Coordinates of C-alpha atoms in Angstrom, one line a residue:
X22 CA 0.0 0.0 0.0
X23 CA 1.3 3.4 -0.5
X24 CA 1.7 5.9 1.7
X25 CA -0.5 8.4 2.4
X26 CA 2.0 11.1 1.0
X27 CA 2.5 9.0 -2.0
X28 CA -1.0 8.7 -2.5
X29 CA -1.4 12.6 -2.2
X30 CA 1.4 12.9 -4.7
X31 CA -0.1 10.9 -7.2
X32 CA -3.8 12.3 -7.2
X33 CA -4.5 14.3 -9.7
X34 CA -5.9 17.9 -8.8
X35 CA -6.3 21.5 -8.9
X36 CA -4.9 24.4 -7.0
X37 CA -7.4 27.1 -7.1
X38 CA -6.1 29.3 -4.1
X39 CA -2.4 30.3 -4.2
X40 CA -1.0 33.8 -4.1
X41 CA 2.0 34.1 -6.7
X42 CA 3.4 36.5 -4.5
X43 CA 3.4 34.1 -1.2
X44 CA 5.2 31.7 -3.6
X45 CA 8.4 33.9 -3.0
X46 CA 11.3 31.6 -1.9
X47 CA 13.5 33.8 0.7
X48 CA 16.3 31.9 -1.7
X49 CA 14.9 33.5 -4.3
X50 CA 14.0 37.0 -2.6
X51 CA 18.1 37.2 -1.7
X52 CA 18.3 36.2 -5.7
X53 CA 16.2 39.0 -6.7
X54 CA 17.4 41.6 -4.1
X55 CA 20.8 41.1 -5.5
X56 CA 20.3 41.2 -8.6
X57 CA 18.6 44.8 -8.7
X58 CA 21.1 46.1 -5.9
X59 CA 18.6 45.7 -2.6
X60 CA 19.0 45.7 1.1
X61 CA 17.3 42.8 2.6
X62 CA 15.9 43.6 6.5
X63 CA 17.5 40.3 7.3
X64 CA 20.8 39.3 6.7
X65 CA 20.2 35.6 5.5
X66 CA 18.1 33.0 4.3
X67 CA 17.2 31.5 8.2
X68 CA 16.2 35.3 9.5
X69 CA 14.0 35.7 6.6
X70 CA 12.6 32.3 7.3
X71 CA 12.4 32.5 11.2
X72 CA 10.7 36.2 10.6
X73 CA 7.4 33.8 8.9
X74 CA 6.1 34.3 12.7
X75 CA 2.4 35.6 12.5
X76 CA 0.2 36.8 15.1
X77 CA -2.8 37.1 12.8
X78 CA -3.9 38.0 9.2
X79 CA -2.5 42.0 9.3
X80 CA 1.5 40.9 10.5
X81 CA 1.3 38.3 7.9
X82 CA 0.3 41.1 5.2
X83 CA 3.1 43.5 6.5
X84 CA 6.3 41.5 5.5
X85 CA 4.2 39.9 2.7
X86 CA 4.2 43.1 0.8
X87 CA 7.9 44.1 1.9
X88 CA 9.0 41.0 0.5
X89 CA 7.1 41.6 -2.8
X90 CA 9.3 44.8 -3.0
X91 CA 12.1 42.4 -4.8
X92 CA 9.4 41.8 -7.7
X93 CA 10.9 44.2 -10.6
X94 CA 10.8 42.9 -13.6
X95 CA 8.8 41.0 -16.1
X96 CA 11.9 38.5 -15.8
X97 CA 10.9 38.1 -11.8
X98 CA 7.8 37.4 -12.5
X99 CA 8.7 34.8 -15.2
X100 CA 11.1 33.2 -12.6
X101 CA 8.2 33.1 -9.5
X102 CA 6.0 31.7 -11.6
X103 CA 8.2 28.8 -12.6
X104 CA 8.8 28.0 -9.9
X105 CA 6.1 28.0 -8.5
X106 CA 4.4 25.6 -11.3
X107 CA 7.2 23.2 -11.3
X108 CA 6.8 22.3 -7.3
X109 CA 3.0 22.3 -8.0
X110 CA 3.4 19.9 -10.8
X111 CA 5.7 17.8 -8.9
X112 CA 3.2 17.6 -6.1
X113 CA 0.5 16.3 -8.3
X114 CA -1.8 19.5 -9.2
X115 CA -2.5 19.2 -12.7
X116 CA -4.3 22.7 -13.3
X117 CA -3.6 26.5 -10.8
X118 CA -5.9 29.2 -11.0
X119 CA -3.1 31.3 -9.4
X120 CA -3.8 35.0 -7.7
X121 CA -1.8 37.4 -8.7
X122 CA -2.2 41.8 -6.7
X123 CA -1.3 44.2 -9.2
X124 CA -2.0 47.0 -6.8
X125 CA 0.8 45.9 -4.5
X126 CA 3.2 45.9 -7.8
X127 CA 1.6 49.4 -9.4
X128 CA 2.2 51.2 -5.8
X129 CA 6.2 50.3 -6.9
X130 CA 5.7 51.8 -10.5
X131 CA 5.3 48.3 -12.6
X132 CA 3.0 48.4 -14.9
X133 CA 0.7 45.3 -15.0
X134 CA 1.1 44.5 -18.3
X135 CA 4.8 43.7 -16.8
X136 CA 3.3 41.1 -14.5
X137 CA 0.9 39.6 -17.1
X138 CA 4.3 39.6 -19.0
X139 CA 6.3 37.0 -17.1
X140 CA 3.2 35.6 -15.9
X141 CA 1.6 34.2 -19.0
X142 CA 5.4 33.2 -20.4
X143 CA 5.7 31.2 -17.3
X144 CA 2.6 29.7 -18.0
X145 CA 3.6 28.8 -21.9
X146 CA 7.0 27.3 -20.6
X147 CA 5.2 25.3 -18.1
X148 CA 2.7 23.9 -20.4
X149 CA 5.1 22.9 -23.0
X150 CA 7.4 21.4 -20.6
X151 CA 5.2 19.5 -18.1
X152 CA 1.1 19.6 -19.6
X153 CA 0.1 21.6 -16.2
X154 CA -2.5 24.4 -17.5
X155 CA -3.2 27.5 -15.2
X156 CA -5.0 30.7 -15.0
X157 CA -5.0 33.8 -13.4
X158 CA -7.0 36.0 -11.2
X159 CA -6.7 39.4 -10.4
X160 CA -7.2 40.2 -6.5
X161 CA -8.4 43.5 -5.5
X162 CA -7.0 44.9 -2.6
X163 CA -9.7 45.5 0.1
X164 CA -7.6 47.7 2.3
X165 CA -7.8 49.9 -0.6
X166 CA -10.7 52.2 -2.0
X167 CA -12.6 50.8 -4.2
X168 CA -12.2 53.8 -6.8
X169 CA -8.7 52.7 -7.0
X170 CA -10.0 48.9 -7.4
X171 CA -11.9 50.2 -10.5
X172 CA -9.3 52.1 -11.8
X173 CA -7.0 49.0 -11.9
X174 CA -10.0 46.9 -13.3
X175 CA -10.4 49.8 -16.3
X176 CA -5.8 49.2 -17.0
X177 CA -6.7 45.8 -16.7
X178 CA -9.4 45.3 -19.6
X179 CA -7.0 45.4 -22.1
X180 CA -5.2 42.2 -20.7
X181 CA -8.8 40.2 -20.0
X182 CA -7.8 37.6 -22.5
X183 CA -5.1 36.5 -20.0
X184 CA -7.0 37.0 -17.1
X185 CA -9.8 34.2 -15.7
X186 CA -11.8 36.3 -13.0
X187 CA -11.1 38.6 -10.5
X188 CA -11.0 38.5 -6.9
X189 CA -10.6 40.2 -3.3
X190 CA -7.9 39.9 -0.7
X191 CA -5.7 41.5 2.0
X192 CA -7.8 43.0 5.1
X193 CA -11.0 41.4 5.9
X194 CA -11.6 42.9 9.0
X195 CA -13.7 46.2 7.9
X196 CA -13.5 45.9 4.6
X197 CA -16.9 43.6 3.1
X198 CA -17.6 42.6 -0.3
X199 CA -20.3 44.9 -0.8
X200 CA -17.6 48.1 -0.7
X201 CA -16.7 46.3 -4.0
X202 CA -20.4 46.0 -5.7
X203 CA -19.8 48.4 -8.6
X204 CA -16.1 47.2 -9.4
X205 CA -17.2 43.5 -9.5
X206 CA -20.2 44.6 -11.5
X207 CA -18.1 45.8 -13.6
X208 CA -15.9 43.1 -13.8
X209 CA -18.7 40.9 -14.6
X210 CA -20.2 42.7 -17.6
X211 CA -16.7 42.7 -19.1
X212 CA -17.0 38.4 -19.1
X213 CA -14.7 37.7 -15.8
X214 CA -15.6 35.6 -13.5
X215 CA -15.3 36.8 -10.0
X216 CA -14.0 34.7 -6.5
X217 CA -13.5 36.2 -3.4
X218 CA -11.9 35.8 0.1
X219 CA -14.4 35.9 3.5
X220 CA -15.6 34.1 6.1
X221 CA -11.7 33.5 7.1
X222 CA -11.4 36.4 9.4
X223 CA -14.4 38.3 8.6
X224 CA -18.2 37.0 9.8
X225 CA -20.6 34.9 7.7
X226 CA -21.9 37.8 6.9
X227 CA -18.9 38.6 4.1
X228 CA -20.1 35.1 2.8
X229 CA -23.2 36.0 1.9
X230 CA -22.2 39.2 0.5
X231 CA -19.7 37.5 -1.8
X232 CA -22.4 35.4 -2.9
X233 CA -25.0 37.7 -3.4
X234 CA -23.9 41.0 -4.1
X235 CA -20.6 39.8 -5.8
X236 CA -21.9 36.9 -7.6
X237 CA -18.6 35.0 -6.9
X238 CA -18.7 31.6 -8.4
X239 CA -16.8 30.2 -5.5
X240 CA -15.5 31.3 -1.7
X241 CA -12.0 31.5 -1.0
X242 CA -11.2 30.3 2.5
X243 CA -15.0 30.8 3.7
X244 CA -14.5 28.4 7.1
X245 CA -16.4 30.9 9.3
X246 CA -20.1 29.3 7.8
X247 CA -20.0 26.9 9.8
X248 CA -21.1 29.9 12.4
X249 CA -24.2 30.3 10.6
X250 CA -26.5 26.7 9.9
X251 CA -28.8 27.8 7.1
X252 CA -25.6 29.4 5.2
X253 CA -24.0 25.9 5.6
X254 CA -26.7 24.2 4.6
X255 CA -26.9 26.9 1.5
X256 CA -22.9 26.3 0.6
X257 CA -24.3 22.4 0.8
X258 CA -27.1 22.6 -1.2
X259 CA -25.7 25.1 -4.1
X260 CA -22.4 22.9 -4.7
X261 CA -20.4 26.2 -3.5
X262 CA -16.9 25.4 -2.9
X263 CA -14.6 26.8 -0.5
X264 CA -10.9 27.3 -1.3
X265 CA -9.6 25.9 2.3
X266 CA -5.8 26.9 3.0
X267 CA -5.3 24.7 6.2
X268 CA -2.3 25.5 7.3
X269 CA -2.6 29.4 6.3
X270 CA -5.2 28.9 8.9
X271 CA -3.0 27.7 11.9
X272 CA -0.1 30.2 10.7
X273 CA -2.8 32.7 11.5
X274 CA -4.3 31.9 14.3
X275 CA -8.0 31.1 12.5
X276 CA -7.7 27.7 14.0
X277 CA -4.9 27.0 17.3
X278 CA -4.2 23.7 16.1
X279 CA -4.7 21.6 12.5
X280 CA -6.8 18.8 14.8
X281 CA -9.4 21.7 16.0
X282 CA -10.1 22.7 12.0
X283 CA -13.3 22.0 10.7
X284 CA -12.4 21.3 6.9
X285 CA -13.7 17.4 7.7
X286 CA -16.6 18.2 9.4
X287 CA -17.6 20.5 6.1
X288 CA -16.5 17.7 4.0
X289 CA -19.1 15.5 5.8
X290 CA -21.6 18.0 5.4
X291 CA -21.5 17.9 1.7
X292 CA -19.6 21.3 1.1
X293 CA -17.5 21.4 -1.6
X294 CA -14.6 21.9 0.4
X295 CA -11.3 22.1 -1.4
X296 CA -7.2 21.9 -0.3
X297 CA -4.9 24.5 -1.2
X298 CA -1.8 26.7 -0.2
X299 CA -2.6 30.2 0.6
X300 CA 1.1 31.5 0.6
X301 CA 3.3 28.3 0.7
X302 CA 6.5 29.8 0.8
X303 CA 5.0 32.1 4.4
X304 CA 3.0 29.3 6.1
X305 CA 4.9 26.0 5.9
X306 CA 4.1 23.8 2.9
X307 CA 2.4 23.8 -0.7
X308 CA -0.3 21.6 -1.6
X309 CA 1.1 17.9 -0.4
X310 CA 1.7 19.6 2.6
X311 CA -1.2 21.0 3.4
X312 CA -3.2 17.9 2.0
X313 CA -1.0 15.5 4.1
X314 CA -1.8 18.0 7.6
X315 CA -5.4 17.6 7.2
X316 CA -5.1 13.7 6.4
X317 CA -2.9 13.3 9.9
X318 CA -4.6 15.8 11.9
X319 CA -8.4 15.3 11.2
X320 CA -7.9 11.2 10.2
X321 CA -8.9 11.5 6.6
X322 CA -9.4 8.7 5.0
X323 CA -8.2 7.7 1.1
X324 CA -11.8 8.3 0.2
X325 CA -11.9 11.3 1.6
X326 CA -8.6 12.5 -0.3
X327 CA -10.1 11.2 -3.6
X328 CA -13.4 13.4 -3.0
X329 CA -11.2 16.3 -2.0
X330 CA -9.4 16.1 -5.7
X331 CA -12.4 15.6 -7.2
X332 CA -13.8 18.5 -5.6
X333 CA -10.9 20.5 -6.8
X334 CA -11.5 19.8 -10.1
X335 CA -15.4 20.4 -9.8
X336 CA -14.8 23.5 -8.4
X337 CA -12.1 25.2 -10.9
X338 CA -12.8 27.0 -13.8
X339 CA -12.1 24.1 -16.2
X340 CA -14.2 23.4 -19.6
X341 CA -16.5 21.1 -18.7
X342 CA -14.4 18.2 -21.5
X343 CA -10.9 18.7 -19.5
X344 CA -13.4 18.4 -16.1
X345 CA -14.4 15.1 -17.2
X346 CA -11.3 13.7 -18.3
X347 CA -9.8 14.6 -14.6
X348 CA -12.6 13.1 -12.8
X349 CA -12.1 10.0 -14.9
X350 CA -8.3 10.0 -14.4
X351 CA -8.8 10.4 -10.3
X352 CA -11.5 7.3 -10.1
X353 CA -9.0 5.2 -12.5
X354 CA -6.0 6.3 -10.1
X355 CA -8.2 5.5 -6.7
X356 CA -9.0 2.1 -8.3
X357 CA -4.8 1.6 -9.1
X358 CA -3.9 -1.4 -7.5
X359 CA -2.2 -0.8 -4.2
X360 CA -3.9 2.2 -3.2

């Protein structure tokens, strides 16, 4: 029989929440530093590393966009984005819908046609090389006004053709979906989809306003409905996934410990719960990891890893031909002999 991270490894499935910018390596923020003639705050690779301590979701965000600060060039961008597809494909995923904040990048004066840039050639190489697909989705920060949201949605129409949805992170607290109705509106008219992060620090409350003033087609991190009983029973009933980062969670104090989360008892419930990274290279582990914390910590069985692939590839953005073939290339891998 294999083992359970062997079993992980080998299941085909999606990554649908993963922030390109969490992806940063400190090996390849002292890289990058170097190369355009930076100062690092800490003087090697293990301070960087040992700094990852977070009291909640606002000192995560504070060294998160300081160490964004090394992101130039399109040629950066290119680089993170490799890299960040090759340990993904390595892992197993077989399709990212990867987030990418061109606020935090414009506030630096780069363009985000310079993103999109190294972006989409990562994606191309990536393709070629391995047959992992992607997409991209452009996050709205909610700390900022939502004038400014809409002014990078209007530089941003030109680029739609690389560009799956939009979406909405940074600061929950204070900040709810429906500050963003008009921008998402917008967004929407123009053919993007739209996703958005609540219910992770913010009340169920943000959940429902994602869903019905946003129209987002799915709910990244969302683990606060189980607070409310008829929105669980809604997420349930509507096939509504939720982009679960479980160890983002712990890093960030949403849940103490990975045995107290409640992604299995939302699994049971019939949510479309799904297993991703957040910010790998901040919290501790990419996908495997956080698949393999959930299956130790909360007893998941092989079943229940199977459903949670599956669920990742019902829940992406897929055409509904490449959906099927996954779904039939997960059952033929749970059958595989010495499962």
């Amino acid at each position: 029989m294999r083992s359970a991270s062997e079993y992980i490894r080998g299941l085909p499935k999606a990554e649908l929440h993963v922030h390109i910018e969490g992806t940063l390596e400190p090996e390849l923020a002292f890289q990058l530093a170097k190369k355009h003639g930076l100062i690092l705050p800490h003087a090697t690779v293990e301070e960087l590393r040992q700094a990852y301590r977070f009291a909640n979701l606002q000192s995560f965000l504070d060294i998160y966009y300081a160490g964004a600060a090394v992101l130039r060039d399109a040629d950066d961008f290119h680089a993170l984005t490799r890299a960040y597809l090759r340990n993904a494909h390595a892992q197993g995923v077989v399709h990212a819908e990867i987030f990418f904040d061109p606020q935090t990048h414009a506030a630096r004066g780069i363009e985000l046609g310079t993103v999109l840039d190294g972006l989409c050639r990562a994606r191309a190489d990536a393709e070629r090389q391995s047959g992992i697909t992607c997409s991209f989705i452009l996050c709205f920060l909610r700390h900022l006004s939502a004038d400014e949201a809409m002014r990078t949605l209007e530089e941003a129409l030109p680029h739609k053709e690389a560009i799956a949805a939009v979406g909405l992170d940074s600061s929950e607290i204070g900040h709810p979906p429906v500050k963003f109705r008009a921008v998402f509106a917008r967004a929407r008219s123009e053919g993007l989809l739209a996703v958005a992060h609540a219910g992770e620090e913010g009340p169920p409350s943000y959940i429902y306003e994602a869903l019905d003033i946003l129209k987002v087609r799915r709910v990244d991190h969302g683990v606060r409905c189980e607070e409310d009983p008829q929105l669980l029973e809604r997420l349930a009933r509507e096939r509504v996934p939720l982009t679960v980062c479980p160890l983002s969670n712990v890093k960030l104090n949403v849940f103490r410990r990975i045995e107290e989360h409640n992604l299995k008892r939302l699994l049971d419930r019939g949510v479309c719960v799904t297993v991703n990274s957040d910010d790998p290279a901040y919290f501790g582990g990419y996908v495997l990891e956080n698949y393999l914390a959930v299956e130790r910590g909360l007893g998941l069985s092989r079943d229940d890893l199977t459903l949670l692939a599956r669920n990742s590839i019902e829940a992406s953005f897929l055409a509904d031909s490449a959906k099927q073939r996954w779904f039939a290339a997960i059952a033929d891998y749970a059958r595989s002999p010495g499962r």
